[in-house]
Coordinates of C-alpha atoms in Angstrom, one line a residue:
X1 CA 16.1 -13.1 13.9
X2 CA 13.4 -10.0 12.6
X3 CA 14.9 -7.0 13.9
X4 CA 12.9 -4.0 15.3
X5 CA 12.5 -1.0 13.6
X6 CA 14.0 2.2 15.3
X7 CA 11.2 4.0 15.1
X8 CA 11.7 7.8 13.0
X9 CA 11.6 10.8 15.5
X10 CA 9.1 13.3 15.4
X11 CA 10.9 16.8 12.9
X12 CA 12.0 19.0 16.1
X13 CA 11.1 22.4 14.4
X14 CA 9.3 25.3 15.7
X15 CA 5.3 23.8 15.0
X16 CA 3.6 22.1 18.0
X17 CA 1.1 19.3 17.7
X18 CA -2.5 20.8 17.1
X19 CA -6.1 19.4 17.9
X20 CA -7.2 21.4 15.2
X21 CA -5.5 19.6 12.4
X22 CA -7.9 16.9 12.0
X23 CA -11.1 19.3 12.5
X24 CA -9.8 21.3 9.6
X25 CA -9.2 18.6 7.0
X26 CA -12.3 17.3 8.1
X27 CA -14.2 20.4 7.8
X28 CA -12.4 21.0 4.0
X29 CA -13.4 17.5 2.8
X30 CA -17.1 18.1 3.8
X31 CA -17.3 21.2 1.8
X32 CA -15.3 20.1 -1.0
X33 CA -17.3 16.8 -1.6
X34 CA -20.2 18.3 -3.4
X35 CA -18.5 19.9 -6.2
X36 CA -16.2 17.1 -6.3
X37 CA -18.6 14.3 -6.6
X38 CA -20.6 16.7 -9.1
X39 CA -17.0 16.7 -11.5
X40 CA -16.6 13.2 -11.2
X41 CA -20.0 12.8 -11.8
X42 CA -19.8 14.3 -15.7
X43 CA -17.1 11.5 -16.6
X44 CA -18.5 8.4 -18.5
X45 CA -19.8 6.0 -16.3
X46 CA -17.0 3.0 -16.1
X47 CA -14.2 6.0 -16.4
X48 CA -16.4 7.4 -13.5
X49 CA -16.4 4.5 -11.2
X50 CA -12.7 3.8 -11.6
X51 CA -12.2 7.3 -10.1
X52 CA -14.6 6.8 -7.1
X53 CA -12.4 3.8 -6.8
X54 CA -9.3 5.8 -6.0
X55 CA -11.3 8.3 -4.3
X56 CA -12.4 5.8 -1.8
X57 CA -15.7 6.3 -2.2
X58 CA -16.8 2.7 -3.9
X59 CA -15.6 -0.9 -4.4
X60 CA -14.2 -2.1 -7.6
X61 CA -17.4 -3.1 -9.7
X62 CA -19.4 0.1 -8.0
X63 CA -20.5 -1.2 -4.5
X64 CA -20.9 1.8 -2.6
X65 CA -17.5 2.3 0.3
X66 CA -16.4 4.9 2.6
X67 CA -12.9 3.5 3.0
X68 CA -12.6 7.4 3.5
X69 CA -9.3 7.8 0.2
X70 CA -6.8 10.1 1.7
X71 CA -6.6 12.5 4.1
X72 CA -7.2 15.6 1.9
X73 CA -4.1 17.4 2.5
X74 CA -4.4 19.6 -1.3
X75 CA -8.0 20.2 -0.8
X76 CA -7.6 21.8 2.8
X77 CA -4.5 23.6 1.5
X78 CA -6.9 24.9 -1.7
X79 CA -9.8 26.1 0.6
X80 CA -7.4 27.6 3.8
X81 CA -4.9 29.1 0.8
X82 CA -7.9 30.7 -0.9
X83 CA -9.5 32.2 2.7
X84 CA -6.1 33.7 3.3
X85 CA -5.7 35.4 0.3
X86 CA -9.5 36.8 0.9
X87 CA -11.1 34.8 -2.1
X88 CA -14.8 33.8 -2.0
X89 CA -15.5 30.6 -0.7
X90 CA -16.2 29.3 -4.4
X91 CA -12.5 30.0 -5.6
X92 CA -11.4 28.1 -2.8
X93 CA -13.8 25.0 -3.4
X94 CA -13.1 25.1 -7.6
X95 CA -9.1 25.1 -6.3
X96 CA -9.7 22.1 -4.3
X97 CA -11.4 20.0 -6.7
X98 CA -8.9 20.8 -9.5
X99 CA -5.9 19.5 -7.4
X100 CA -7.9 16.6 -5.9
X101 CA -8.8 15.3 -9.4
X102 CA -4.8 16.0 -10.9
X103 CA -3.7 14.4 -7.5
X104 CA -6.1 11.1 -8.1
X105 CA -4.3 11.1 -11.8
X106 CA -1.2 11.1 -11.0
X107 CA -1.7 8.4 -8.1
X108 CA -3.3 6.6 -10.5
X109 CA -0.4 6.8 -13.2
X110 CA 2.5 6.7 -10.4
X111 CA 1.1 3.8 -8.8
X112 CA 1.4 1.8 -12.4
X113 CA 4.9 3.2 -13.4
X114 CA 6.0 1.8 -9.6
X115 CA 4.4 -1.7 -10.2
X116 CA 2.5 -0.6 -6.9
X117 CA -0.5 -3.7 -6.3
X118 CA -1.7 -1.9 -3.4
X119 CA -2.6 2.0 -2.0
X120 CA -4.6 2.2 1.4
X121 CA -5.3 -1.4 2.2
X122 CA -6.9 -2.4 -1.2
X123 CA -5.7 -3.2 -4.7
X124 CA -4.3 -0.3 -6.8
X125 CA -6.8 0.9 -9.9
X126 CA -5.1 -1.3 -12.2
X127 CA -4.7 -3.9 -10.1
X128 CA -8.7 -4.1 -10.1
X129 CA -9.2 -2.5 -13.3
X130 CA -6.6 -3.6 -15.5
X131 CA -3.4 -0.9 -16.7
X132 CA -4.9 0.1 -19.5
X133 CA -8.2 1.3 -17.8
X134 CA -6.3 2.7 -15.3
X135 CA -4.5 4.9 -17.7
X136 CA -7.7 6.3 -19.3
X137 CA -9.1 6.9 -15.7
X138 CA -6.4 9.0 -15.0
X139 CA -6.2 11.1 -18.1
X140 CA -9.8 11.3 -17.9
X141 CA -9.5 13.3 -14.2
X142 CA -6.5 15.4 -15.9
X143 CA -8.9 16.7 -18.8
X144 CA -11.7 17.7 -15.9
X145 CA -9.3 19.1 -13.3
X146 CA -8.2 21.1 -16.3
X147 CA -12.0 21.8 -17.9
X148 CA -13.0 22.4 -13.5
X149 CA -10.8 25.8 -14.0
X150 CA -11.4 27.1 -16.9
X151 CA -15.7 26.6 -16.2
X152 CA -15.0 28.8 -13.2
X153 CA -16.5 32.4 -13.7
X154 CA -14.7 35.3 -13.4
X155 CA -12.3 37.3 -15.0
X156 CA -9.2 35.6 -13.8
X157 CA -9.8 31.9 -15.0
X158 CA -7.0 32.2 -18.0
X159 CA -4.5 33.2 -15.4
X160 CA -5.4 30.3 -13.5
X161 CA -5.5 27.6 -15.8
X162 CA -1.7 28.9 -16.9
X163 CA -1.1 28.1 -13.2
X164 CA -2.2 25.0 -13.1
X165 CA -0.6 23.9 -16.3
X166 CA 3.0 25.7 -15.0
X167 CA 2.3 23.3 -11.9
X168 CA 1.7 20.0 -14.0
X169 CA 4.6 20.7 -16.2
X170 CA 6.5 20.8 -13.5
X171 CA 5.3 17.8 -11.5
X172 CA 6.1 15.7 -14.8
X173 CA 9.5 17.5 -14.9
X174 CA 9.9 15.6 -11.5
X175 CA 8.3 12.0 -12.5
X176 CA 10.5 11.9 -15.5
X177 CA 13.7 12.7 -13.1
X178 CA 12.6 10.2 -10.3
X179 CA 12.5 7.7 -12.8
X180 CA 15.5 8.1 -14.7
X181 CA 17.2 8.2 -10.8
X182 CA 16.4 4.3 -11.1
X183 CA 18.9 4.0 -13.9
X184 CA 21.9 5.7 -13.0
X185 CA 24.8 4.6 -10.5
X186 CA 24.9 4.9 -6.7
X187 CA 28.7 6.5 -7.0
X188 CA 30.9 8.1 -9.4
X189 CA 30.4 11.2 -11.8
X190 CA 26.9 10.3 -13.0
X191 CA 25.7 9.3 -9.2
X192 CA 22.4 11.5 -8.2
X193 CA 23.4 14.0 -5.4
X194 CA 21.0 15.7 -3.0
X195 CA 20.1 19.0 -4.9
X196 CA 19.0 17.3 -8.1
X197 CA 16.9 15.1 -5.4
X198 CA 15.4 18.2 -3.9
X199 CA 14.9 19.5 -7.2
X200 CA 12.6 16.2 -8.1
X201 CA 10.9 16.4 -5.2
X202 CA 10.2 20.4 -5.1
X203 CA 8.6 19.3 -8.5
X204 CA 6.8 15.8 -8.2
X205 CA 5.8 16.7 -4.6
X206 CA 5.9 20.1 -4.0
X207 CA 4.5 21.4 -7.4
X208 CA 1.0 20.1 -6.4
X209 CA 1.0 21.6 -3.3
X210 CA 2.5 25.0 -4.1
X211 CA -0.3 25.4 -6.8
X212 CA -2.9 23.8 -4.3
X213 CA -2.2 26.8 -1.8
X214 CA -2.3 29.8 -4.3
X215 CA -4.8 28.5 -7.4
X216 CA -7.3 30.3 -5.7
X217 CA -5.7 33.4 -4.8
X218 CA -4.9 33.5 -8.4
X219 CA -8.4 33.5 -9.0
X220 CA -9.5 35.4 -7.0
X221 CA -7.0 37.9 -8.9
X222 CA -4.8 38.5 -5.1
X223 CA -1.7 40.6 -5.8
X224 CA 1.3 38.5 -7.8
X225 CA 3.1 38.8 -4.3
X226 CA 0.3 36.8 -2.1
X227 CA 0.5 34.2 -4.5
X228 CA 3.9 33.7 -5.0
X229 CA 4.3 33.4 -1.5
X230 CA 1.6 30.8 -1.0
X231 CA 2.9 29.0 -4.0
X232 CA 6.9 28.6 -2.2
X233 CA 4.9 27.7 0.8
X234 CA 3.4 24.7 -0.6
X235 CA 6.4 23.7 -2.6
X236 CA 8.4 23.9 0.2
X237 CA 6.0 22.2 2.3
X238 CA 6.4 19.2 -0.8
X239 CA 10.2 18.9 -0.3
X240 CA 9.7 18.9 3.8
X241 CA 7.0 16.3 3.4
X242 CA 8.9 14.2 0.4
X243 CA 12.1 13.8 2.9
X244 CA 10.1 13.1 5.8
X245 CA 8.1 9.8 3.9
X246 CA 12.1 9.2 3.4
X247 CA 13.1 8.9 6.8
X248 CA 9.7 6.9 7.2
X249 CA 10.2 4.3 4.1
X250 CA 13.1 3.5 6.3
X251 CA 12.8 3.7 9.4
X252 CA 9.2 3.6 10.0
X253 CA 7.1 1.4 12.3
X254 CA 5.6 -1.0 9.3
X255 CA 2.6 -1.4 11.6
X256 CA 2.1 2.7 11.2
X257 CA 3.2 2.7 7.3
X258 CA 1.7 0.2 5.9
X259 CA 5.2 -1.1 4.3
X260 CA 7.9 -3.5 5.1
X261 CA 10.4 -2.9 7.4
X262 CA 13.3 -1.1 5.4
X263 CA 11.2 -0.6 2.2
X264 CA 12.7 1.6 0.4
X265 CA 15.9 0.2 0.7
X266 CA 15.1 -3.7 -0.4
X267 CA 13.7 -1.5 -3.1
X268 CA 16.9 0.2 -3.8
X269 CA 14.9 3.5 -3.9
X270 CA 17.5 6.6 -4.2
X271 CA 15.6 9.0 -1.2
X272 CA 17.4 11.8 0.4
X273 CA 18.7 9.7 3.6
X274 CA 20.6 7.4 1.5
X275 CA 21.7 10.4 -1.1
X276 CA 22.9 12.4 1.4
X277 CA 25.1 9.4 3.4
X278 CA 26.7 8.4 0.0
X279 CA 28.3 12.0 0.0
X280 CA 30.1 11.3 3.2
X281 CA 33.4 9.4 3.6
X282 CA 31.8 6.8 6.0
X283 CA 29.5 6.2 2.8
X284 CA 32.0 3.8 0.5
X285 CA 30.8 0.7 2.0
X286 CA 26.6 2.0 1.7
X287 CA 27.7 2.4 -1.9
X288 CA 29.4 -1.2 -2.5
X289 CA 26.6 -2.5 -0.4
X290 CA 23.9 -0.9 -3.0
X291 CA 25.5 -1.3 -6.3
X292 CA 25.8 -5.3 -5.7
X293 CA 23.7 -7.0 -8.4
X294 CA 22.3 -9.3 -5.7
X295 CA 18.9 -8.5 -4.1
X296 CA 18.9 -6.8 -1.0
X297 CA 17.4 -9.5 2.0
X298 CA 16.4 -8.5 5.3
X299 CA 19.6 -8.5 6.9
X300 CA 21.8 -6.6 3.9
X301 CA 18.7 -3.9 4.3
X302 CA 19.2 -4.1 8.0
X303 CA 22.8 -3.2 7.4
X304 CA 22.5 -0.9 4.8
X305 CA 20.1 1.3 7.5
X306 CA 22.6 1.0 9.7
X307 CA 25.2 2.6 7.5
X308 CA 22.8 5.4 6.2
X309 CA 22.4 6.2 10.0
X310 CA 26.4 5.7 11.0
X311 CA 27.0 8.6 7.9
X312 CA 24.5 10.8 9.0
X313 CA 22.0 10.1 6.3
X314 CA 19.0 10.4 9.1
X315 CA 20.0 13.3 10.5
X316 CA 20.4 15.1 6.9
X317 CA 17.1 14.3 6.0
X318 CA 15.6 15.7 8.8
X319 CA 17.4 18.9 9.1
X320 CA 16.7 19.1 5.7
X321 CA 13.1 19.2 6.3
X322 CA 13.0 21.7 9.5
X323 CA 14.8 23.8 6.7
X324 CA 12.1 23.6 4.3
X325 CA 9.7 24.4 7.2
X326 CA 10.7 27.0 8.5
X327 CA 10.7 28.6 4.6
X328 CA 7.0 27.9 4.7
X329 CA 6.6 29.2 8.1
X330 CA 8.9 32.3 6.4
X331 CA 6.4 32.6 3.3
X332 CA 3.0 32.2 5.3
X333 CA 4.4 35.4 7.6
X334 CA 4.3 37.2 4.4
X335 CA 1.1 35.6 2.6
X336 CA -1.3 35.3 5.6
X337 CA -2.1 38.4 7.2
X338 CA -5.4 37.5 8.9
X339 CA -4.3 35.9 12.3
X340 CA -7.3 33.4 12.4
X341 CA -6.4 31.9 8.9
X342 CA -3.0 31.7 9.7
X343 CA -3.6 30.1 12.7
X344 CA -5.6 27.9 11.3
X345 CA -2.7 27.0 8.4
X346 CA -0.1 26.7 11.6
X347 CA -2.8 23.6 12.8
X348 CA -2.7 22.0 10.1
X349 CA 0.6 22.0 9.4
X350 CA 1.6 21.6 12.7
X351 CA -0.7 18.4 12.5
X352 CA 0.9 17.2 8.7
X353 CA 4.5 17.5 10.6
X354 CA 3.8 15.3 13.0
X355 CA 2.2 13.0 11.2
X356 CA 2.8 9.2 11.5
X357 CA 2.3 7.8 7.5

Protein backbone atom coordinates (compact mmCIF):
# COMPACT_ATOMS: atom_id res chain seq x y z
CA UNK A 1 0.00 0.00 0.00
CA UNK A 2 1.74 3.81 -1.19
CA UNK A 3 1.57 5.78 1.82
CA UNK A 4 0.82 9.50 1.96
CA UNK A 5 3.23 12.02 2.48
CA UNK A 6 2.81 14.15 5.74
CA UNK A 7 3.06 17.12 4.18
CA UNK A 8 6.15 19.65 5.72
CA UNK A 9 4.68 22.64 7.70
CA UNK A 10 5.10 26.07 6.79
CA UNK A 11 8.74 27.60 9.23
CA UNK A 12 6.49 29.48 12.08
CA UNK A 13 8.98 32.42 12.39
CA UNK A 14 8.29 36.06 12.60
CA UNK A 15 7.83 36.78 8.41
CA UNK A 16 4.21 36.69 7.09
CA UNK A 17 3.34 35.63 3.58
CA UNK A 18 3.68 38.66 1.07
CA UNK A 19 1.98 39.46 -2.34
CA UNK A 20 4.85 41.33 -3.15
CA UNK A 21 7.32 38.37 -3.35
CA UNK A 22 6.44 37.34 -6.77
CA UNK A 23 6.20 41.08 -8.14
CA UNK A 24 9.72 41.65 -6.92
CA UNK A 25 11.49 38.64 -8.42
CA UNK A 26 9.57 39.32 -11.35
CA UNK A 27 10.38 42.84 -11.58
CA UNK A 28 14.51 41.79 -10.92
CA UNK A 29 14.41 39.16 -13.73
CA UNK A 30 13.03 41.81 -16.23
CA UNK A 31 15.76 44.15 -15.50
CA UNK A 32 18.41 41.72 -15.22
CA UNK A 33 17.73 39.92 -18.61
CA UNK A 34 19.35 42.39 -20.79
CA UNK A 35 22.79 42.40 -19.50
CA UNK A 36 22.40 38.82 -18.84
CA UNK A 37 21.50 37.68 -22.29
CA UNK A 38 24.21 40.34 -23.59
CA UNK A 39 27.07 38.10 -21.20
CA UNK A 40 25.85 34.93 -22.43
CA UNK A 41 25.74 36.33 -25.64
CA UNK A 42 29.89 36.81 -25.92
CA UNK A 43 30.43 32.98 -25.23
CA UNK A 44 31.05 30.75 -28.34
CA UNK A 45 28.11 29.78 -29.90
CA UNK A 46 27.52 25.87 -28.95
CA UNK A 47 29.08 26.83 -25.33
CA UNK A 48 26.42 29.62 -25.66
CA UNK A 49 23.42 27.54 -26.28
CA UNK A 50 24.16 25.03 -23.60
CA UNK A 51 23.89 27.93 -21.22
CA UNK A 52 20.47 29.27 -22.50
CA UNK A 53 19.72 25.64 -22.05
CA UNK A 54 20.05 25.79 -18.26
CA UNK A 55 18.82 29.26 -18.27
CA UNK A 56 15.57 28.14 -19.62
CA UNK A 57 15.58 30.20 -22.26
CA UNK A 58 15.95 27.51 -25.35
CA UNK A 59 15.54 23.80 -26.13
CA UNK A 60 18.45 21.51 -26.45
CA UNK A 61 19.62 22.01 -30.20
CA UNK A 62 18.61 26.02 -29.89
CA UNK A 63 14.74 26.06 -30.43
CA UNK A 64 13.77 29.07 -28.87
CA UNK A 65 11.70 28.19 -24.90
CA UNK A 66 10.46 30.15 -22.11
CA UNK A 67 10.31 27.27 -19.68
CA UNK A 68 11.04 30.42 -17.51
CA UNK A 69 14.78 28.51 -15.52
CA UNK A 70 14.45 29.36 -11.97
CA UNK A 71 12.90 31.71 -9.98
CA UNK A 72 15.77 34.24 -9.67
CA UNK A 73 16.20 34.22 -6.08
CA UNK A 74 20.36 35.59 -6.34
CA UNK A 75 19.52 38.10 -9.02
CA UNK A 76 16.67 39.74 -6.85
CA UNK A 77 18.91 39.48 -3.78
CA UNK A 78 21.88 41.23 -6.13
CA UNK A 79 19.61 44.13 -7.36
CA UNK A 80 17.35 44.65 -3.69
CA UNK A 81 21.04 44.14 -1.83
CA UNK A 82 22.57 46.77 -4.06
CA UNK A 83 19.39 49.45 -3.70
CA UNK A 84 19.80 49.08 0.11
CA UNK A 85 23.20 49.81 0.35
CA UNK A 86 22.47 53.05 -2.02
CA UNK A 87 24.43 51.66 -5.19
CA UNK A 88 23.42 52.77 -8.70
CA UNK A 89 21.15 50.72 -10.40
CA UNK A 90 24.20 49.38 -12.62
CA UNK A 91 26.10 47.83 -9.63
CA UNK A 92 23.10 46.13 -8.75
CA UNK A 93 22.37 44.66 -12.31
CA UNK A 94 26.45 43.74 -12.92
CA UNK A 95 25.87 41.82 -9.24
CA UNK A 96 23.12 39.97 -10.48
CA UNK A 97 24.43 38.67 -13.61
CA UNK A 98 27.68 37.57 -11.98
CA UNK A 99 25.91 35.29 -9.45
CA UNK A 100 23.24 34.16 -12.03
CA UNK A 101 26.04 32.99 -14.36
CA UNK A 102 28.30 31.24 -11.17
CA UNK A 103 24.84 29.84 -10.05
CA UNK A 104 24.12 28.20 -13.71
CA UNK A 105 27.89 26.72 -13.24
CA UNK A 106 27.63 25.26 -10.44
CA UNK A 107 23.98 23.68 -11.28
CA UNK A 108 25.54 22.66 -14.15
CA UNK A 109 28.58 20.88 -12.38
CA UNK A 110 26.42 19.65 -9.23
CA UNK A 111 23.81 18.22 -11.27
CA UNK A 112 26.71 15.87 -13.04
CA UNK A 113 28.65 15.03 -9.72
CA UNK A 114 24.76 13.90 -8.37
CA UNK A 115 24.16 11.74 -11.50
CA UNK A 116 21.00 14.15 -11.64
CA UNK A 117 19.02 13.25 -15.33
CA UNK A 118 16.66 15.87 -14.71
CA UNK A 119 16.33 19.79 -13.24
CA UNK A 120 12.77 21.57 -13.80
CA UNK A 121 10.84 19.05 -15.93
CA UNK A 122 13.56 18.51 -18.64
CA UNK A 123 16.80 16.62 -19.09
CA UNK A 124 19.88 17.93 -17.15
CA UNK A 125 22.70 19.77 -19.60
CA UNK A 126 24.59 16.69 -19.78
CA UNK A 127 21.87 14.63 -20.10
CA UNK A 128 21.15 16.56 -23.47
CA UNK A 129 24.51 17.67 -24.13
CA UNK A 130 26.76 14.97 -23.06
CA UNK A 131 29.20 15.39 -19.52
CA UNK A 132 31.83 16.60 -21.12
CA UNK A 133 30.09 19.51 -22.82
CA UNK A 134 28.38 20.19 -19.87
CA UNK A 135 31.62 20.61 -18.02
CA UNK A 136 33.01 23.27 -20.55
CA UNK A 137 29.50 25.05 -20.34
CA UNK A 138 29.90 25.53 -16.95
CA UNK A 139 33.46 26.65 -16.67
CA UNK A 140 32.74 28.73 -19.50
CA UNK A 141 29.92 30.87 -17.26
CA UNK A 142 32.62 30.79 -14.25
CA UNK A 143 35.35 32.67 -16.52
CA UNK A 144 32.46 35.44 -17.62
CA UNK A 145 30.75 35.78 -14.17
CA UNK A 146 34.38 36.39 -13.16
CA UNK A 147 35.45 38.68 -16.54
CA UNK A 148 31.30 40.41 -15.84
CA UNK A 149 33.15 42.05 -12.49
CA UNK A 150 36.06 42.97 -13.30
CA UNK A 151 34.57 44.89 -16.93
CA UNK A 152 32.53 46.94 -14.45
CA UNK A 153 33.78 50.60 -14.21
CA UNK A 154 34.60 52.15 -11.24
CA UNK A 155 37.05 52.31 -8.76
CA UNK A 156 35.96 49.42 -6.61
CA UNK A 157 36.01 46.50 -9.14
CA UNK A 158 39.39 44.80 -7.56
CA UNK A 159 37.59 44.76 -4.24
CA UNK A 160 34.76 43.05 -5.76
CA UNK A 161 36.13 40.47 -7.79
CA UNK A 162 38.24 39.38 -4.32
CA UNK A 163 34.65 39.02 -3.10
CA UNK A 164 33.48 37.07 -5.46
CA UNK A 165 36.42 34.77 -5.56
CA UNK A 166 36.25 34.59 -1.35
CA UNK A 167 32.55 33.47 -2.17
CA UNK A 168 33.47 30.72 -4.75
CA UNK A 169 36.27 29.40 -2.66
CA UNK A 170 34.00 28.88 -0.23
CA UNK A 171 31.07 27.41 -2.01
CA UNK A 172 33.74 24.70 -3.30
CA UNK A 173 34.94 24.37 0.29
CA UNK A 174 31.25 23.17 0.76
CA UNK A 175 30.88 20.80 -2.48
CA UNK A 176 34.04 19.07 -1.55
CA UNK A 177 32.54 18.46 2.21
CA UNK A 178 28.97 17.34 0.90
CA UNK A 179 30.58 14.91 -1.09
CA UNK A 180 33.01 13.45 1.05
CA UNK A 181 29.67 13.20 3.69
CA UNK A 182 28.71 10.36 1.12
CA UNK A 183 31.68 8.32 2.29
CA UNK A 184 31.75 8.38 5.81
CA UNK A 185 29.58 6.35 8.43
CA UNK A 186 26.11 7.14 9.75
CA UNK A 187 27.51 6.47 13.62
CA UNK A 188 30.59 6.23 15.51
CA UNK A 189 33.63 8.72 15.85
CA UNK A 190 33.94 9.56 12.10
CA UNK A 191 29.85 10.01 11.75
CA UNK A 192 29.03 13.76 10.30
CA UNK A 193 27.28 15.76 13.11
CA UNK A 194 25.06 18.85 12.54
CA UNK A 195 27.71 21.72 12.81
CA UNK A 196 30.00 20.32 10.20
CA UNK A 197 26.48 20.04 8.18
CA UNK A 198 25.74 23.63 8.78
CA UNK A 199 29.15 24.48 8.05
CA UNK A 200 28.62 22.76 4.31
CA UNK A 201 25.64 24.26 3.83
CA UNK A 202 26.62 28.05 5.13
CA UNK A 203 29.25 27.43 2.31
CA UNK A 204 27.69 25.42 -0.80
CA UNK A 205 24.30 27.32 -0.18
CA UNK A 206 24.81 30.22 1.66
CA UNK A 207 28.18 31.51 0.11
CA UNK A 208 26.23 32.37 -3.11
CA UNK A 209 23.76 34.13 -1.49
CA UNK A 210 25.75 36.07 1.03
CA UNK A 211 27.96 37.48 -1.88
CA UNK A 212 24.69 37.84 -4.06
CA UNK A 213 23.28 40.40 -1.39
CA UNK A 214 26.51 42.59 -0.74
CA UNK A 215 28.64 42.25 -4.38
CA UNK A 216 27.14 45.36 -5.17
CA UNK A 217 27.45 47.28 -2.11
CA UNK A 218 31.04 46.30 -2.44
CA UNK A 219 31.01 48.03 -5.55
CA UNK A 220 29.46 50.56 -5.01
CA UNK A 221 32.40 51.07 -2.26
CA UNK A 222 29.38 51.00 0.91
CA UNK A 223 31.09 51.09 4.31
CA UNK A 224 32.88 47.43 5.32
CA UNK A 225 29.96 47.28 7.95
CA UNK A 226 26.91 47.42 5.29
CA UNK A 227 28.46 44.78 3.54
CA UNK A 228 29.32 42.50 6.02
CA UNK A 229 25.97 42.54 7.26
CA UNK A 230 24.36 41.91 3.88
CA UNK A 231 26.87 39.22 3.32
CA UNK A 232 25.71 37.07 6.99
CA UNK A 233 22.30 37.83 5.75
CA UNK A 234 22.51 35.96 2.69
CA UNK A 235 24.62 33.17 4.22
CA UNK A 236 22.34 32.76 6.69
CA UNK A 237 19.44 32.91 4.58
CA UNK A 238 21.57 29.78 2.61
CA UNK A 239 21.68 27.58 5.83
CA UNK A 240 17.73 28.52 6.51
CA UNK A 241 16.85 27.65 2.97
CA UNK A 242 19.40 24.49 2.74
CA UNK A 243 17.55 22.85 5.97
CA UNK A 244 14.20 23.81 4.83
CA UNK A 245 14.76 21.74 1.03
CA UNK A 246 15.72 19.03 3.90
CA UNK A 247 12.60 18.86 5.63
CA UNK A 248 11.01 19.02 1.94
CA UNK A 249 13.29 16.03 0.33
CA UNK A 250 11.54 14.25 3.02
CA UNK A 251 8.52 15.03 3.74
CA UNK A 252 7.40 16.93 0.81
CA UNK A 253 4.21 16.57 -1.29
CA UNK A 254 6.14 14.91 -4.52
CA UNK A 255 3.35 16.49 -6.60
CA UNK A 256 4.82 20.12 -5.22
CA UNK A 257 8.64 18.91 -5.43
CA UNK A 258 9.07 17.39 -8.22
CA UNK A 259 10.69 14.16 -6.36
CA UNK A 260 9.78 10.90 -4.96
CA UNK A 261 8.13 10.52 -1.93
CA UNK A 262 11.08 10.13 0.77
CA UNK A 263 13.87 11.14 -1.73
CA UNK A 264 16.41 11.94 0.04
CA UNK A 265 16.30 9.09 2.16
CA UNK A 266 16.03 6.07 -0.60
CA UNK A 267 19.02 8.23 -1.59
CA UNK A 268 20.74 7.83 1.75
CA UNK A 269 21.44 11.67 1.55
CA UNK A 270 23.04 12.85 5.04
CA UNK A 271 20.58 16.35 5.45
CA UNK A 272 20.19 17.96 8.72
CA UNK A 273 16.69 16.10 9.75
CA UNK A 274 18.36 12.86 9.71
CA UNK A 275 21.85 14.30 11.26
CA UNK A 276 20.30 15.74 13.93
CA UNK A 277 17.91 12.47 14.92
CA UNK A 278 21.14 10.20 14.86
CA UNK A 279 22.40 12.43 17.87
CA UNK A 280 19.45 11.46 19.94
CA UNK A 281 19.08 8.17 21.97
CA UNK A 282 15.84 7.25 20.05
CA UNK A 283 18.29 7.36 16.92
CA UNK A 284 20.23 3.73 17.26
CA UNK A 285 17.61 1.95 15.22
CA UNK A 286 17.63 5.15 12.28
CA UNK A 287 21.34 4.37 12.38
CA UNK A 288 21.14 0.42 11.89
CA UNK A 289 18.31 1.06 9.50
CA UNK A 290 20.78 3.43 7.31
CA UNK A 291 24.02 1.69 7.51
CA UNK A 292 22.35 -1.68 6.08
CA UNK A 293 24.07 -2.45 2.77
CA UNK A 294 20.61 -3.24 1.26
CA UNK A 295 18.79 -0.50 -0.70
CA UNK A 296 16.35 1.39 0.92
CA UNK A 297 12.56 0.44 -0.69
CA UNK A 298 9.53 2.30 -0.08
CA UNK A 299 8.56 0.96 3.02
CA UNK A 300 12.31 0.85 4.84
CA UNK A 301 12.21 4.82 3.65
CA UNK A 302 8.69 4.99 5.10
CA UNK A 303 10.17 3.73 8.32
CA UNK A 304 13.18 5.45 8.42
CA UNK A 305 10.93 8.96 8.21
CA UNK A 306 9.13 7.78 10.79
CA UNK A 307 12.12 7.38 13.01
CA UNK A 308 13.69 10.78 11.97
CA UNK A 309 10.33 12.24 13.11
CA UNK A 310 9.87 9.96 16.52
CA UNK A 311 13.75 11.52 17.46
CA UNK A 312 12.92 14.88 16.73
CA UNK A 313 14.90 15.17 13.48
CA UNK A 314 11.81 17.44 11.97
CA UNK A 315 11.47 19.57 14.55
CA UNK A 316 15.44 20.29 14.65
CA UNK A 317 15.52 21.17 11.30
CA UNK A 318 13.02 23.59 11.50
CA UNK A 319 13.95 25.37 14.57
CA UNK A 320 17.11 25.39 13.06
CA UNK A 321 15.99 27.42 10.33
CA UNK A 322 13.71 30.08 12.24
CA UNK A 323 17.27 30.47 13.94
CA UNK A 324 19.01 31.26 10.87
CA UNK A 325 16.10 33.66 10.04
CA UNK A 326 15.78 35.57 12.51
CA UNK A 327 19.96 36.24 12.14
CA UNK A 328 19.01 37.62 8.79
CA UNK A 329 16.12 39.42 10.01
CA UNK A 330 19.00 40.62 12.85
CA UNK A 331 21.56 41.62 9.99
CA UNK A 332 19.02 43.37 7.56
CA UNK A 333 17.96 45.70 10.88
CA UNK A 334 21.56 46.69 10.71
CA UNK A 335 22.20 46.73 6.80
CA UNK A 336 18.93 48.27 5.50
CA UNK A 337 18.13 51.60 6.74
CA UNK A 338 15.78 52.81 4.02
CA UNK A 339 12.25 51.50 5.18
CA UNK A 340 10.94 50.91 1.56
CA UNK A 341 13.98 48.61 0.59
CA UNK A 342 13.74 46.86 3.55
CA UNK A 343 10.32 46.32 3.23
CA UNK A 344 10.68 45.31 0.10
CA UNK A 345 13.66 42.51 1.27
CA UNK A 346 11.00 41.41 4.16
CA UNK A 347 8.50 40.45 0.94
CA UNK A 348 10.65 38.59 -0.54
CA UNK A 349 11.84 36.81 1.96
CA UNK A 350 8.74 36.45 3.63
CA UNK A 351 7.61 34.96 0.12
CA UNK A 352 11.18 32.41 -0.18
CA UNK A 353 10.05 31.16 3.57
CA UNK A 354 6.99 30.08 2.65
CA UNK A 355 7.79 28.66 -0.35
CA UNK A 356 6.53 25.22 -1.57
CA UNK A 357 9.78 23.70 -3.67
Amino acid sequence: MTSTPTPAPPLPIAYETSPDGPRLLSECRSSVRPALAAAVGRLHPWVGEMAAYSLGWCEAGGAPSDTGGGKGLRQALAVLGARAAGAPRGAGVTAAVAVELVHTFSLLHDDIMDGDATRRGRPTAWKAYGTGAAVLAGDALLALAVETVAGAPGPHVPAAVRHLSAALHDLVLGQADDLLFETRPWTGPDAVGPGEYRTMAERKTGALLGCATSLGAVLAGAPATTVASLDRAGRHLGVAFQVADDVLGVWGDPAVTGKPVHSDLRRRKKTFPVLSALGTSAGASLGRLLSGAEDLDEAGARRAATAVEEAGGRAAALAEARRHLAVVDACLEEAVPAPRTAADLRALLSFLVHRDR
